[in-house]
XYZ file of N, CA and C in Angstrom:
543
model
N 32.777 35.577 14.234
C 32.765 35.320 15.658
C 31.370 34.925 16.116
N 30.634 35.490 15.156
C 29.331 35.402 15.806
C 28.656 34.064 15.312
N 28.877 33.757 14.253
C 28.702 32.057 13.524
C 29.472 31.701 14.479
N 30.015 31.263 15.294
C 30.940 30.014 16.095
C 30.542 30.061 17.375
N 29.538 31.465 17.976
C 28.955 31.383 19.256
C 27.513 30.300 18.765
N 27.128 30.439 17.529
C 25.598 30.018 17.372
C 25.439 28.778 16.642
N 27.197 28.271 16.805
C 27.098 26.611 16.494
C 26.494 25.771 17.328
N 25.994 26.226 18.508
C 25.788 25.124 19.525
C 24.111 25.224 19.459
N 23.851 25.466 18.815
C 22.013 26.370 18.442
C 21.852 25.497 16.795
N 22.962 25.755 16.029
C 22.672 25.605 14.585
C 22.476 24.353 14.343
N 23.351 23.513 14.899
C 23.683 22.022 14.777
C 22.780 21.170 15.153
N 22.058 21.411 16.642
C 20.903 20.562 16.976
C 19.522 21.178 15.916
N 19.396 22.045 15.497
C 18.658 22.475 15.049
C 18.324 21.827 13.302
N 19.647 21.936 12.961
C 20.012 21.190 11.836
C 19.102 19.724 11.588
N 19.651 19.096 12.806
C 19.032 17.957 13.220
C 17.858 17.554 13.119
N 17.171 18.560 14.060
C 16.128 18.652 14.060
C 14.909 18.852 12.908
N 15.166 19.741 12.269
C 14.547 19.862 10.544
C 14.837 18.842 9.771
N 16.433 17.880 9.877
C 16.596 16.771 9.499
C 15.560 15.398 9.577
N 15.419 15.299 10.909
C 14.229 14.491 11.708
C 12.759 15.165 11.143
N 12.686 16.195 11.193
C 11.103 16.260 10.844
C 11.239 16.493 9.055
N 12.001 16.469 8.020
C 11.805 16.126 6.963
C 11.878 14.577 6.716
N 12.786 13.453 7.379
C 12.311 12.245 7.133
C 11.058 12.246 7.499
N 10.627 12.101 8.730
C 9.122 12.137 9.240
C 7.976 12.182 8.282
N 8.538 13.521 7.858
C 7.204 13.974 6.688
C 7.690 12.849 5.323
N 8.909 12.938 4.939
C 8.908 11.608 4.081
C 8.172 10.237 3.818
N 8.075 9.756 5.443
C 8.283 8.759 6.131
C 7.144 8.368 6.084
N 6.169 9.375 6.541
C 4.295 9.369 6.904
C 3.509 9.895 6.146
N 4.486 11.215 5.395
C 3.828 11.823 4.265
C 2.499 10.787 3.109
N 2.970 9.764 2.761
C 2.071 9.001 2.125
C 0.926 8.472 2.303
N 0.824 8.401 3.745
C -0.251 8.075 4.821
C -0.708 9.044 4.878
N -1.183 9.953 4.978
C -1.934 11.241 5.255
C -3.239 11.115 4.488
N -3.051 11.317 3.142
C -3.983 10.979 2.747
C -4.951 9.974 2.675
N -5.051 8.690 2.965
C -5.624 7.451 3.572
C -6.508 7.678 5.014
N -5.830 8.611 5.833
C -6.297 8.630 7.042
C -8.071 8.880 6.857
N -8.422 9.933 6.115
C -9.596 10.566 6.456
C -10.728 9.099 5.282
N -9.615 8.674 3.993
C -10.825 7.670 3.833
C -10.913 6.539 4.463
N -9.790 6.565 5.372
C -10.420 5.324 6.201
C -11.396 5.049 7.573
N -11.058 6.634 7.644
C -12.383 6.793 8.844
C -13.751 7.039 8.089
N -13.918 7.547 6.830
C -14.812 7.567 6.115
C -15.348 5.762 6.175
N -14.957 5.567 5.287
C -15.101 3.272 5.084
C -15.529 3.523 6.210
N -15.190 3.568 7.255
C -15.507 2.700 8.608
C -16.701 3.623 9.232
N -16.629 4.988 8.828
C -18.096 5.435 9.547
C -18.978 5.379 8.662
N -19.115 5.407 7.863
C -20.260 5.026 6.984
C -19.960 3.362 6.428
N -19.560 2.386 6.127
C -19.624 0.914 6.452
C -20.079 1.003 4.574
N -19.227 1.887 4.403
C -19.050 2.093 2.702
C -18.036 2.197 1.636
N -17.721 1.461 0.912
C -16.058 1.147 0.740
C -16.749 1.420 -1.165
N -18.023 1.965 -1.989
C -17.806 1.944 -3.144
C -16.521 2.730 -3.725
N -16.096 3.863 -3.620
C -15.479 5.124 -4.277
C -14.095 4.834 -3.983
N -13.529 4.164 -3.208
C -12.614 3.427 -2.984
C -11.632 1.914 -3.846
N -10.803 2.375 -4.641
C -10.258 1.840 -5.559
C -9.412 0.787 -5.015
N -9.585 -0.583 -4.873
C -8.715 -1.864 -4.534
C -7.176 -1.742 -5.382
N -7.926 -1.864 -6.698
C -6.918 -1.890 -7.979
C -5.285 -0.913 -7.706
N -6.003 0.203 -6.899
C -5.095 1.300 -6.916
C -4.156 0.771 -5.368
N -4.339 0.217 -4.651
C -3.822 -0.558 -3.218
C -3.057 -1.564 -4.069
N -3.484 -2.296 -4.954
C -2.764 -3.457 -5.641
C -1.389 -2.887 -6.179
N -1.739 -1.783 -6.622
C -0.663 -1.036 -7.816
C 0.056 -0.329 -7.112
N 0.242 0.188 -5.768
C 1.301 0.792 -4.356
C 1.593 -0.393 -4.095
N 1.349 -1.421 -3.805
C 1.635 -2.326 -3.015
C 2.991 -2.989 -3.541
N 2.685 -3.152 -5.325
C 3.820 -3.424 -6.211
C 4.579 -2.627 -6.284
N 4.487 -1.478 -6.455
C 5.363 -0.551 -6.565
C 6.361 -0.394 -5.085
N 5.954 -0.528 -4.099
C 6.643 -0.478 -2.793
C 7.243 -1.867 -2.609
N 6.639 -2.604 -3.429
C 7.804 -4.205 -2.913
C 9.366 -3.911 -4.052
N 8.690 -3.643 -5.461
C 9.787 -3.368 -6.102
C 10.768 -2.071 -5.454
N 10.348 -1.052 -4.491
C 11.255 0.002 -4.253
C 12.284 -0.701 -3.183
N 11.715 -1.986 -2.212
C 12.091 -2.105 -1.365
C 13.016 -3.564 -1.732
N 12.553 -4.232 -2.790
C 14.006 -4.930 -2.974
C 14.437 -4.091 -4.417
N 14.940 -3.046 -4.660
C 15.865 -2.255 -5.172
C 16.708 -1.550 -3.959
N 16.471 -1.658 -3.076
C 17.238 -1.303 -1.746
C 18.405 -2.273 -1.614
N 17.974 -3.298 -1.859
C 18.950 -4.255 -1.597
C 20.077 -4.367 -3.010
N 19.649 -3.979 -4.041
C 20.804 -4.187 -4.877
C 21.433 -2.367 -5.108
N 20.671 -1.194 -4.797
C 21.347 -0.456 -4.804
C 20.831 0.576 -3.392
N 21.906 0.866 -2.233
C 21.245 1.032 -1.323
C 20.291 3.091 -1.337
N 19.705 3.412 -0.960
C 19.191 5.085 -1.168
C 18.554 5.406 0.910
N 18.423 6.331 0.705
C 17.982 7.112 2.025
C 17.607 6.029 2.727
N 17.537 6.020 4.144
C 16.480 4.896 4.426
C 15.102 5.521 4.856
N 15.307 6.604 4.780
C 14.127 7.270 5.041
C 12.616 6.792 3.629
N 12.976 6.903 3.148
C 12.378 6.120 1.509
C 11.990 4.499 1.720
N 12.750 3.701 2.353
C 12.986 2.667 2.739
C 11.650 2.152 3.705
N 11.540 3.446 5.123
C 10.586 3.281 5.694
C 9.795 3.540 5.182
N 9.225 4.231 4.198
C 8.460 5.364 3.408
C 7.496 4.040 2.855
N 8.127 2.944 2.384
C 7.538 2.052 1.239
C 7.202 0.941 2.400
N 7.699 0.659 3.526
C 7.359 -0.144 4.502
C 6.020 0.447 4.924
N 6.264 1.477 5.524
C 4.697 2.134 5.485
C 3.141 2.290 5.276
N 3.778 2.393 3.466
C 3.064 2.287 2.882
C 2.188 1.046 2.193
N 2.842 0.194 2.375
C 3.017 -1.558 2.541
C 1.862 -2.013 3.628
N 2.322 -1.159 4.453
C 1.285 -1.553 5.685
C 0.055 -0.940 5.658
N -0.046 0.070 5.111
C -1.147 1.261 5.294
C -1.809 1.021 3.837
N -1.713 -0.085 2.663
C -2.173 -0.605 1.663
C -2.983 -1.941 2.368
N -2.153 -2.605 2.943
C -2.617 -3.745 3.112
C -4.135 -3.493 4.821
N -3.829 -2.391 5.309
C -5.139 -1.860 6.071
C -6.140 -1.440 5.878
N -6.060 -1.063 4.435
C -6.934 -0.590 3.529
C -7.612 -1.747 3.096
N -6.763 -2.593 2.680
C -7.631 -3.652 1.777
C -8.592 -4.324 2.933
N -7.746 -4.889 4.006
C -8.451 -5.366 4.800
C -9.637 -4.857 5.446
N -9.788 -3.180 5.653
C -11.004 -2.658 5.912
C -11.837 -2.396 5.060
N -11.278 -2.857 3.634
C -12.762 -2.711 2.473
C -13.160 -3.784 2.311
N -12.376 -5.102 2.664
C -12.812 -6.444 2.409
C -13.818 -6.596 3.245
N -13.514 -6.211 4.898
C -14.537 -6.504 6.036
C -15.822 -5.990 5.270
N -15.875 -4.592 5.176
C -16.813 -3.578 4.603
C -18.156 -4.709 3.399
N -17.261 -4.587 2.420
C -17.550 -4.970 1.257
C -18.769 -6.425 1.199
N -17.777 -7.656 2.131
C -18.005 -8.222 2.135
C -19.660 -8.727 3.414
N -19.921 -7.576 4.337
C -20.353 -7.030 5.435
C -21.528 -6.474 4.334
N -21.536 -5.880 3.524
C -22.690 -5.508 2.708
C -23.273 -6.644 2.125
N -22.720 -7.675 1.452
C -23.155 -8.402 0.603
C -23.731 -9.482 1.562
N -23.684 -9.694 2.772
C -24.383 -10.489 3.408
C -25.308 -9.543 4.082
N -25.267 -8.480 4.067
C -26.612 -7.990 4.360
C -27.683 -7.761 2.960
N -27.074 -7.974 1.857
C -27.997 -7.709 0.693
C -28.608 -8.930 0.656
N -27.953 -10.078 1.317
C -27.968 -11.409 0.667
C -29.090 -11.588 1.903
N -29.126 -11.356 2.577
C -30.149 -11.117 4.362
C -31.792 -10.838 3.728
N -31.464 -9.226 2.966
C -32.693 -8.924 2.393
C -33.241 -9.440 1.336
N -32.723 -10.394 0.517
C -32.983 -10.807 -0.199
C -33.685 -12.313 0.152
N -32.897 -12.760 1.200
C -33.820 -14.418 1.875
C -35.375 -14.013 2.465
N -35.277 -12.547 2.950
C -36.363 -11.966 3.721
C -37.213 -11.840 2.843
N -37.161 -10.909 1.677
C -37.937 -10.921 0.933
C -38.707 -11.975 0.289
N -37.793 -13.161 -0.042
C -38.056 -14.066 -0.912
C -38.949 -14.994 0.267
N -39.112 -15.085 1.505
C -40.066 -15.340 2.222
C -41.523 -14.334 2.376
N -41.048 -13.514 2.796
C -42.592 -12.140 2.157
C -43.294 -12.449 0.799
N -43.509 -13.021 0.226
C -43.622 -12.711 -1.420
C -43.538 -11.797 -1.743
N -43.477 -10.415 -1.312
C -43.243 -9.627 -1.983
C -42.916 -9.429 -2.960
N -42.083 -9.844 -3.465
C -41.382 -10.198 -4.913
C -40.033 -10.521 -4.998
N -39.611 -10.628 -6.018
C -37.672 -11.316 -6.177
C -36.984 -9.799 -6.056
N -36.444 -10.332 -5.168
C -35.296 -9.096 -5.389
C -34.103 -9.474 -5.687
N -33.610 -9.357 -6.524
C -32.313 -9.809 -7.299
C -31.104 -9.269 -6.839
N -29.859 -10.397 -6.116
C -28.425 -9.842 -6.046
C -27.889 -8.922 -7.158
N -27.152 -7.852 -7.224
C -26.812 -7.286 -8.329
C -25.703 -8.361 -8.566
N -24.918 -8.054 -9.619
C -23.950 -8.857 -9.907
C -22.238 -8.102 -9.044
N -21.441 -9.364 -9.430
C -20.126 -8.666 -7.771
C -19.460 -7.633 -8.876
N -19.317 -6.390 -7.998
C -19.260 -5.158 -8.213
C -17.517 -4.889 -8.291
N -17.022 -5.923 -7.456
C -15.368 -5.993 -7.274
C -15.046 -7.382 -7.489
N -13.875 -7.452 -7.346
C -13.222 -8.917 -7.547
C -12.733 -9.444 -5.845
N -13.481 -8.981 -5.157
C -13.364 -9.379 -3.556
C -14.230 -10.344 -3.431
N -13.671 -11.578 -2.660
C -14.349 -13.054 -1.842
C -14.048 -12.150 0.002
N -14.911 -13.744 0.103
C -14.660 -13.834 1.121
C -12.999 -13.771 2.072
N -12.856 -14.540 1.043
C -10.805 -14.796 1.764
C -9.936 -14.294 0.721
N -10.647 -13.041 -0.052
C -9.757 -12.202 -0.647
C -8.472 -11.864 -0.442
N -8.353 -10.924 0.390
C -7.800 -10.693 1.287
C -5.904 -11.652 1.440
N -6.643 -12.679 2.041
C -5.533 -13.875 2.331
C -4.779 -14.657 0.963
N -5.233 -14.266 -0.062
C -4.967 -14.593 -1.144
C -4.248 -13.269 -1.790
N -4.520 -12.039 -1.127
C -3.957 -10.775 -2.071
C -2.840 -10.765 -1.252
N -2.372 -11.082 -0.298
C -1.062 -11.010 0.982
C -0.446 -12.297 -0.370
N -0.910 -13.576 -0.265
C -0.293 -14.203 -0.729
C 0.494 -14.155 -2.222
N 0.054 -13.578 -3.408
C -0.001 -12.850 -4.279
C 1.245 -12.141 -4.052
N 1.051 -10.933 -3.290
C 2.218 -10.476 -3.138
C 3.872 -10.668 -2.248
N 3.491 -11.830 -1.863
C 4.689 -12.481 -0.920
C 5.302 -13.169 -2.228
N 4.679 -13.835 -3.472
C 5.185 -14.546 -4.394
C 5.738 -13.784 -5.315
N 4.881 -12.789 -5.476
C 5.969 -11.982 -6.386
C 6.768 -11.046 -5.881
N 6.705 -10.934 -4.673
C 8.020 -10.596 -4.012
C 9.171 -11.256 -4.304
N 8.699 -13.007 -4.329
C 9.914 -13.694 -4.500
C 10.931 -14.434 -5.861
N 9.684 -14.054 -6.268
C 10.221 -14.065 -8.170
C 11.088 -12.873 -8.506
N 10.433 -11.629 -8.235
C 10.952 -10.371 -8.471
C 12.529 -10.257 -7.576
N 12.666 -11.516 -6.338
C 13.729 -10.803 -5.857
C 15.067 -12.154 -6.498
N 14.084 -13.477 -6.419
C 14.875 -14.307 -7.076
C 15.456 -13.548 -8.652
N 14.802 -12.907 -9.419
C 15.087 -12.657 -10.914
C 16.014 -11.524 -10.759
N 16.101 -11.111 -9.437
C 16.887 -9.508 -9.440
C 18.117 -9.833 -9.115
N 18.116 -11.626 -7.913
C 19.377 -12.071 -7.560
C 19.925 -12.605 -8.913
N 19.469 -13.613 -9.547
C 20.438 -13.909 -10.831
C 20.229 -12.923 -11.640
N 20.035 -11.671 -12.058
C 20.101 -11.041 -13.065
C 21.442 -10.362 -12.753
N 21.687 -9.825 -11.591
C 22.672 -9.060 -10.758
C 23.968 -9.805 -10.236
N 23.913 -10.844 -10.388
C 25.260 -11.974 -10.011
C 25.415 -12.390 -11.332
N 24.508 -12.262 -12.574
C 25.343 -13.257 -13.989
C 25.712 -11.842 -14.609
N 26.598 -10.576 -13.839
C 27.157 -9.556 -14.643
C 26.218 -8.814 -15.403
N 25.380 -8.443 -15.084
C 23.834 -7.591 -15.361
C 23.143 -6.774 -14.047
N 24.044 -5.533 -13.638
C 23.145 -4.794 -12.762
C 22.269 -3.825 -12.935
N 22.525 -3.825 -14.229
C 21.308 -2.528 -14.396
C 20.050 -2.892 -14.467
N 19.791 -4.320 -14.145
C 18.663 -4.824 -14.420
C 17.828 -4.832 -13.139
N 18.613 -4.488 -12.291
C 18.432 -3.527 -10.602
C 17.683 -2.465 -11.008
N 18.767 -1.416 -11.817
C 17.496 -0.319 -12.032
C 16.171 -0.049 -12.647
N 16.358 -1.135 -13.916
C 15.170 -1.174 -14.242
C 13.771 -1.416 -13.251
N 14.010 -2.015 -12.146
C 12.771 -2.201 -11.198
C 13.058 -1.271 -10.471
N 13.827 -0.228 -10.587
C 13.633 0.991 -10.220
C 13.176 2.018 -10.602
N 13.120 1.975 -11.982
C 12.616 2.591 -13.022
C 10.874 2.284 -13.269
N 10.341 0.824 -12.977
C 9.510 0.198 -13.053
C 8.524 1.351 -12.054
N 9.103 0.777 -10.443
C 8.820 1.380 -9.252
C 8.295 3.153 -9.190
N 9.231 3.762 -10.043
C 8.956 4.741 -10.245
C 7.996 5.361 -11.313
N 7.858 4.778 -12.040
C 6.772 5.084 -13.078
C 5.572 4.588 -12.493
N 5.428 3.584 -11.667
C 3.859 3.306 -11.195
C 3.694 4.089 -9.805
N 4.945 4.388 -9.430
C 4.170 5.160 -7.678
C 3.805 6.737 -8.312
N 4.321 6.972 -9.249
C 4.216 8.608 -10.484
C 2.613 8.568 -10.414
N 2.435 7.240 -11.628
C 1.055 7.517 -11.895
C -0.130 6.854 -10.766
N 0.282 6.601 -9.556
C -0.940 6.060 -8.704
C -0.417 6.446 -7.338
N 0.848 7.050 -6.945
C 0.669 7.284 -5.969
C -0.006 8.921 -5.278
N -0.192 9.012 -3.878
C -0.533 10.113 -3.520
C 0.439 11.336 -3.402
């Protein structure tokens, strides 16, 4: 009797823990990013900060997100890799500014000097594989193999071969294992 007075309590409540476990799903991945990206940006210092490792989420979240399409899962996961998609590609873009923001100030002290005589002060050699229009080329990069990966997933999956769906699920999951947060 007393369970059927405290259905009207249990049910929204239900809900509710429902909603705040996607949430934490959802944003959970972002959390950690937050504090180095206010780091990068208050100190205008992007060394300790791994590109490679943004490259390697970035793949891993395009492959989770067209495995959605050939086998559907939570969508909470769904947003999870959209997210994270976005919160990769904010990253890159605030280490590129960064990065690239140093090297014209090294490149500053170095014209200065070389007017002082002081002596040569030598560019070190590039420390990352970041240009100038990095950046616009790493978006592009991954829009293409978005579209190989989704073209190869459409004929692999229409010529009577779906497990070849999971395998980039399998893929997906072994690289967000070893690189994600």
């Amino acid at each position: 009797m007393e369970a059927e007075g405290l259905g009207w309590l249990l049910v929204p409540l239900h809900q509710l823990v429902s909603w705040g476990a996607a949430g934490a799903m959802v944003f959970g991945g972002v959390v950690p990013y937050i504090p180095q990206y206010r780091d990068i940006r208050r100190t205008q210092n992007a060394e300790g900060f791994s590109t490679y490792v943004c490259l390697v989420l970035l793949v891993a979240n395009i492959l989770r997100i067209l495995f959605w399409f050939g086998r559907r899962f939570e969508s909470p996961l769904l947003w999870q890799s959209v997210v994270m998609i976005l919160t990769m590609l904010l990253m890159l873009k605030l280490c590129t500014e960064v990065r690239v923001a140093n090297e014209l100030n090294l490149k500053r002290r170095v014209f200065s000097a070389a007017d002082n005589k002081d002596g040569e002060v030598r560019v070190p050699p590039g420390q990352s594989f970041l240009a100038v229009d990095w950046l616009d080329h790493m978006v592009s990069v991954c829009l293409i193999f978005k579209e190989i990966v989704a073209l190869s997933s459409k004929v692999l999956y229409h010529f009577a071969f779906p497990p070849a769906v999971c395998e980039f699920q399998l893929l997906c999951i072994l690289i967000n294992t070893l690189y994600g947060p």
